[in-house]
Short mmCIF file of C-alpha atoms in Angstrom, two decimals:
data_model
loop_
_atom_site.label_atom_id
_atom_site.label_comp_id
_atom_site.label_asym_id
_atom_site.label_seq_id
_atom_site.Cartn_x
_atom_site.Cartn_y
_atom_site.Cartn_z
CA MET A 1 145.17 56.88 167.70
CA LYS A 2 144.64 54.21 170.33
CA LYS A 3 143.17 55.26 173.62
CA ILE A 4 144.32 54.05 177.04
CA ASN A 5 142.64 54.61 180.38
CA VAL A 6 144.96 54.65 183.38
CA ILE A 7 143.10 54.18 186.71
CA THR A 8 145.06 55.08 189.83
CA LEU A 9 144.16 53.66 193.26
CA GLY A 10 145.91 54.16 196.59
CA CYS A 11 148.36 56.79 197.70
CA SER A 12 150.00 59.82 196.19
CA LYS A 13 153.10 57.80 195.45
CA ASN A 14 150.96 55.69 193.07
CA THR A 15 149.75 58.94 191.50
CA VAL A 16 153.32 59.89 190.64
CA ASP A 17 153.98 56.38 189.20
CA SER A 18 150.93 56.62 186.97
CA GLU A 19 151.93 60.09 185.78
CA HIS A 20 155.37 58.81 184.78
CA LEU A 21 153.81 55.83 183.03
CA MET A 22 151.37 58.07 181.14
CA ALA A 23 154.27 60.15 179.83
CA GLN A 24 155.82 56.99 178.42
CA LEU A 25 152.52 55.93 176.88
CA ALA A 26 151.96 59.34 175.33
CA ALA A 27 155.38 59.06 173.72
CA ALA A 28 154.29 55.64 172.37
CA GLY A 29 151.38 57.33 170.59
CA TYR A 30 148.48 56.65 172.94
CA LYS A 31 145.65 59.05 173.61
CA LEU A 32 145.32 59.15 177.40
CA GLU A 33 142.45 59.16 179.84
CA HIS A 34 142.86 59.03 183.61
CA ASP A 35 140.48 57.53 186.16
CA SER A 36 137.72 57.58 183.62
CA ASP A 37 134.52 55.55 184.06
CA ARG A 38 134.20 55.42 180.29
CA THR A 39 134.79 52.03 178.72
CA ASP A 40 135.66 52.96 175.15
CA ALA A 41 139.44 52.74 175.66
CA ASP A 42 141.44 50.19 173.68
CA ALA A 43 143.26 49.27 176.87
CA VAL A 44 142.86 49.84 180.60
CA VAL A 45 145.73 49.91 183.09
CA ILE A 46 144.82 49.72 186.80
CA ASN A 47 147.51 50.90 189.24
CA THR A 48 146.51 49.10 192.45
CA CYS A 49 147.02 49.46 196.17
CA GLY A 50 147.64 46.42 198.36
CA PHE A 51 148.42 47.99 201.72
CA ILE A 52 145.30 47.55 203.90
CA GLY A 53 142.09 45.51 203.62
CA ASP A 54 139.82 48.24 202.30
CA ALA A 55 142.38 49.29 199.70
CA LYS A 56 142.79 45.70 198.51
CA GLN A 57 139.06 45.32 198.17
CA GLU A 58 138.76 48.52 196.17
CA SER A 59 141.49 47.30 193.84
CA ILE A 60 139.82 43.90 193.35
CA ASP A 61 136.41 45.53 192.75
CA THR A 62 137.94 47.86 190.15
CA ILE A 63 139.64 44.96 188.41
CA LEU A 64 136.40 42.96 188.28
CA SER A 65 134.52 45.93 186.88
CA ALA A 66 137.04 46.23 184.10
CA VAL A 67 136.89 42.49 183.47
CA ARG A 68 133.12 42.82 182.89
CA ALA A 69 133.74 45.66 180.46
CA LYS A 70 136.25 43.51 178.60
CA GLU A 71 133.85 40.56 178.43
CA GLU A 72 131.22 42.90 176.99
CA GLY A 73 133.66 44.05 174.33
CA SER A 74 133.95 47.61 175.59
CA ILE A 75 137.72 47.36 176.05
CA GLU A 76 140.21 45.16 174.29
CA ARG A 77 143.02 44.63 176.82
CA LEU A 78 143.37 44.90 180.58
CA PHE A 79 146.53 45.22 182.61
CA VAL A 80 147.09 45.47 186.36
CA ILE A 81 150.15 46.98 187.97
CA GLY A 82 151.24 48.29 191.36
CA CYS A 83 151.21 47.11 194.93
CA LEU A 84 148.42 44.51 194.83
CA SER A 85 149.89 42.69 191.88
CA GLU A 86 153.38 42.93 193.33
CA ARG A 87 152.14 41.25 196.54
CA TYR A 88 149.62 38.76 195.17
CA ALA A 89 150.50 38.22 191.48
CA ASP A 90 150.22 34.39 191.57
CA GLU A 91 146.88 34.43 193.40
CA LEU A 92 145.46 37.07 191.09
CA ARG A 93 146.52 35.19 187.93
CA GLU A 94 144.71 32.15 189.28
CA GLU A 95 141.58 33.92 190.54
CA ILE A 96 141.17 36.56 187.79
CA PRO A 97 142.77 35.09 184.65
CA GLU A 98 140.79 37.47 182.39
CA VAL A 99 143.43 40.16 183.02
CA ASP A 100 145.94 40.12 180.14
CA GLU A 101 148.92 40.51 182.46
CA TYR A 102 149.93 41.54 185.96
CA PHE A 103 152.95 43.71 186.64
CA GLY A 104 154.73 44.64 189.86
CA VAL A 105 155.84 48.02 191.20
CA ASN A 106 159.04 48.15 189.19
CA ASP A 107 157.88 46.67 185.90
CA TRP A 108 157.33 49.95 184.05
CA ALA A 109 159.44 49.04 180.99
CA ASP A 110 157.58 45.72 180.68
CA ILE A 111 154.12 47.26 180.69
CA VAL A 112 155.12 49.89 178.14
CA ALA A 113 156.48 47.12 175.93
CA ALA A 114 153.26 45.08 176.41
CA LEU A 115 151.32 48.11 175.13
CA GLY A 116 153.50 48.41 172.04
CA GLY A 117 155.92 51.14 173.15
CA THR A 118 159.54 51.38 174.20
CA HIS A 119 160.41 52.64 177.65
CA SER A 120 162.77 55.62 177.36
CA GLU A 121 165.12 56.72 180.14
CA GLU A 122 165.16 60.17 178.48
CA LEU A 123 161.56 60.55 179.73
CA ALA A 124 162.47 59.65 183.34
CA THR A 125 161.50 63.09 184.64
CA GLU A 126 158.52 63.58 182.33
CA ARG A 127 154.95 63.29 183.64
CA VAL A 128 151.39 63.80 182.57
CA LEU A 129 149.86 65.62 185.53
CA THR A 130 146.57 64.25 186.90
CA THR A 131 146.36 66.72 189.81
CA PRO A 132 144.98 70.25 189.46
CA SER A 133 147.58 72.26 187.55
CA HIS A 134 148.72 74.37 190.48
CA TYR A 135 150.22 71.50 192.56
CA ALA A 136 152.06 68.23 192.09
CA TYR A 137 153.56 65.47 194.19
CA LEU A 138 157.35 65.12 193.95
CA LYS A 139 158.60 61.66 194.89
CA ILE A 140 162.17 61.68 196.17
CA GLY A 141 162.50 58.03 197.21
CA GLU A 142 160.94 54.62 197.11
CA GLY A 143 160.76 51.78 199.62
CA CYS A 144 161.62 51.73 203.35
CA ASN A 145 164.23 50.23 205.64
CA TRP A 146 162.44 50.62 208.97
CA LEU A 147 160.51 47.29 209.06
CA CYS A 148 157.81 48.43 211.48
CA GLY A 149 155.83 45.54 212.85
CA TYR A 150 152.51 46.39 211.20
CA CYS A 151 153.73 47.62 207.82
CA ALA A 152 153.87 45.76 204.48
CA ILE A 153 155.68 48.52 202.55
CA PRO A 154 159.18 46.93 202.70
CA LEU A 155 157.64 43.65 201.53
CA ILE A 156 155.93 45.34 198.60
CA ARG A 157 158.26 48.20 197.69
CA GLY A 158 161.59 46.93 199.00
CA LYS A 159 164.42 48.81 200.68
CA HIS A 160 164.73 52.58 200.54
CA VAL A 161 166.08 53.88 197.22
CA SER A 162 166.71 57.63 196.87
CA VAL A 163 166.18 59.49 193.59
CA PRO A 164 169.39 61.37 192.66
CA ILE A 165 169.23 65.07 193.54
CA GLU A 166 169.88 66.06 189.91
CA GLN A 167 166.87 64.08 188.72
CA ILE A 168 164.64 65.52 191.47
CA LEU A 169 165.59 69.06 190.50
CA GLU A 170 165.14 68.39 186.79
CA GLU A 171 161.66 67.03 187.41
CA ALA A 172 160.75 69.90 189.73
CA LYS A 173 161.85 72.46 187.15
CA ALA A 174 159.78 70.71 184.49
CA LEU A 175 156.75 70.84 186.80
CA ALA A 176 157.34 74.53 187.45
CA ALA A 177 157.50 75.17 183.70
CA LYS A 178 154.03 73.62 183.46
CA GLY A 179 152.68 76.11 185.95
CA VAL A 180 152.95 74.09 189.15
CA LYS A 181 153.20 76.40 192.18
CA GLU A 182 153.18 73.93 195.07
CA LEU A 183 155.32 70.84 195.41
CA MET A 184 154.39 68.15 197.93
CA VAL A 185 157.52 66.20 198.69
CA ILE A 186 156.81 62.54 199.30
CA ALA A 187 158.50 59.14 199.91
CA GLN A 188 157.79 56.28 202.28
CA ASP A 189 160.15 58.18 204.61
CA THR A 190 161.33 61.55 203.36
CA THR A 191 163.76 62.13 206.24
CA TYR A 192 165.74 58.99 205.27
CA TYR A 193 166.56 60.55 201.90
CA GLY A 194 170.13 60.30 200.70
CA ILE A 195 171.65 57.65 202.96
CA ASP A 196 171.85 55.04 200.23
CA LEU A 197 173.32 57.38 197.58
CA TYR A 198 175.37 59.83 199.57
CA GLY A 199 176.06 58.10 202.89
CA ARG A 200 174.11 60.70 204.86
CA ARG A 201 170.69 62.26 205.07
CA ARG A 202 170.32 65.02 202.47
CA LEU A 203 166.68 66.08 202.68
CA ALA A 204 167.71 69.54 203.83
CA ASP A 205 169.86 69.96 200.71
CA VAL A 206 166.95 68.92 198.49
CA LEU A 207 164.58 71.33 200.18
CA THR A 208 167.10 74.18 199.88
CA GLU A 209 167.59 73.58 196.15
CA LEU A 210 163.84 73.28 195.51
CA CYS A 211 163.40 76.72 197.11
CA ARG A 212 165.65 78.16 194.40
CA ILE A 213 163.43 77.09 191.56
CA GLU A 214 161.59 80.02 189.95
CA GLY A 215 157.84 79.61 189.89
CA ILE A 216 157.65 77.28 192.90
CA GLU A 217 155.99 79.15 195.73
CA TRP A 218 155.06 76.48 198.29
CA ILE A 219 156.86 73.31 199.36
CA ARG A 220 155.09 70.93 201.67
CA LEU A 221 156.84 68.01 203.41
CA HIS A 222 155.03 64.69 203.93
CA TYR A 223 155.73 61.32 205.55
CA ALA A 224 158.59 62.32 207.84
CA TYR A 225 159.65 59.47 210.13
CA PRO A 226 160.20 60.69 213.72
CA ALA A 227 163.19 58.50 214.62
CA ALA A 228 166.57 60.27 214.03
CA PHE A 229 164.81 63.32 212.61
CA PRO A 230 167.44 65.49 210.89
CA GLU A 231 168.13 68.74 212.75
CA ASP A 232 169.12 70.51 209.52
CA VAL A 233 165.64 69.87 208.09
CA ILE A 234 164.11 71.82 210.99
CA GLU A 235 166.58 74.64 210.37
CA VAL A 236 165.70 74.82 206.67
CA MET A 237 161.98 74.79 207.41
CA ALA A 238 162.42 77.63 209.87
CA ARG A 239 164.59 79.63 207.46
CA GLU A 240 163.01 79.21 204.02
CA PRO A 241 159.78 81.15 203.45
CA LYS A 242 158.71 78.87 200.56
CA ILE A 243 158.54 75.83 202.86
CA CYS A 244 155.11 75.58 204.45
CA LYS A 245 155.13 75.51 208.22
CA TYR A 246 153.50 72.14 208.09
CA LEU A 247 154.81 68.66 208.72
CA ASP A 248 153.19 65.26 208.20
CA ILE A 249 154.93 63.10 210.78
CA PRO A 250 153.29 59.75 211.62
CA PHE A 251 153.89 58.93 215.25
CA GLN A 252 151.50 55.86 215.25
CA HIS A 253 151.59 55.65 219.06
CA ILE A 254 153.18 57.24 222.14
CA SER A 255 153.25 54.47 224.76
CA ASP A 256 156.78 53.03 225.03
CA HIS A 257 155.21 49.60 225.37
CA MET A 258 153.45 49.95 221.98
CA LEU A 259 156.31 51.77 220.26
CA SER A 260 158.53 48.82 221.15
CA ALA A 261 155.95 46.27 219.99
CA MET A 262 155.53 48.16 216.73
CA LYS A 263 159.31 48.31 216.27
CA ARG A 264 159.16 52.10 215.85
CA ARG A 265 162.76 52.69 217.05
CA HIS A 266 162.05 55.77 219.11
CA THR A 267 160.69 56.36 222.58
CA LYS A 268 157.88 58.48 224.02
CA ALA A 269 160.48 60.90 225.44
CA GLU A 270 162.15 61.27 222.07
CA ALA A 271 158.82 61.93 220.32
CA LEU A 272 157.86 64.57 222.84
CA GLU A 273 161.24 66.21 222.60
CA LEU A 274 160.92 66.33 218.77
CA VAL A 275 157.53 67.98 219.02
CA SER A 276 158.93 70.49 221.52
CA ARG A 277 161.92 71.26 219.30
CA LEU A 278 159.74 71.73 216.20
CA ARG A 279 157.43 74.10 218.01
CA ARG A 280 160.31 76.02 219.58
CA LEU A 281 162.16 76.61 216.29
CA ILE A 282 159.02 76.93 214.10
CA PRO A 283 156.46 78.45 216.46
CA ASP A 284 153.53 78.49 213.97
CA ILE A 285 154.05 74.95 212.65
CA ALA A 286 151.06 72.71 212.01
CA LEU A 287 151.66 69.04 212.75
CA ARG A 288 149.70 66.26 211.10
CA THR A 289 150.02 62.70 212.36
CA THR A 290 148.48 59.24 212.14
CA LEU A 291 147.84 57.03 215.14
CA LEU A 292 147.28 53.28 215.16
CA VAL A 293 144.83 51.88 217.69
CA GLY A 294 144.23 48.16 218.16
CA TYR A 295 147.69 46.74 217.55
CA PRO A 296 148.12 43.31 219.21
CA GLY A 297 149.06 43.64 222.91
CA GLU A 298 147.66 47.15 223.39
CA THR A 299 146.22 47.75 226.86
CA LEU A 300 143.70 50.21 228.23
CA GLU A 301 146.66 52.01 229.84
CA ASP A 302 148.32 52.36 226.44
CA ILE A 303 145.14 53.86 224.98
CA ALA A 304 144.83 56.30 227.89
CA GLU A 305 148.41 57.37 227.34
CA LEU A 306 147.71 57.89 223.63
CA GLU A 307 144.59 59.95 224.40
CA GLU A 308 146.63 62.17 226.69
CA PHE A 309 149.25 62.63 223.98
CA VAL A 310 146.52 63.77 221.56
CA ARG A 311 145.15 66.24 224.08
#
């Protein structure tokens, strides 16, 4: 049996992509390794990140390490997929031609074919888990429509595309059957879920249905965009005991000057009102955020305002 080593770099969304790919490769007859430093695999697939400078460098360093292993005869074939190769495929082919082929973020059928298998839609909800067995990431959408001034995600991943509810629930049930207790719901923007498929935001419906799955005990919501935050999501979080009183909501900044420059599509007053509403309806909620300092045009007054917001 041929052995393939899948190396995953970057975010949790990449983790889910690799797990789906590994299910396809297992069906094609491969013995699987994940993130292994061993170099006795017949083929290596590197799922890359191309979002920020450090992540790009890590991806390139990992590719070059695998190239050296290939030149030494330790591995036979080397493939690169994911965000870096989606964004810089032409440059990579020119600079690192030793890689057998580069694939983008949506080329899953092509890479399975390149490795001698046939991509099966019947395996769309199947995954080979690489996380500890008690939790898994559940990706409900891909891409983003917001076009924030600093972000390359729409360039790399395209517009927001929601996963149909039926597929989400089928995948979640399969994860529960494997012993998963906690689901971490992810997308580039989870609160945008459903607009493209159903004409309205349906994250609250997804969360409600996930709570009904036997075996799932915790549901944790990540990457919730603050603009136009759905009120029914707050209500579900307050009502459902399985949903952790935790929210990952990246505000990025609080100064109206910087929010406008970043094209964040909400104001300071709206952000503060959202925080107030969350804490009023879910008194014990823990909020996690990310903040971006150093964006072009930022002043000392903007930084002082941000510091006060953090306090």
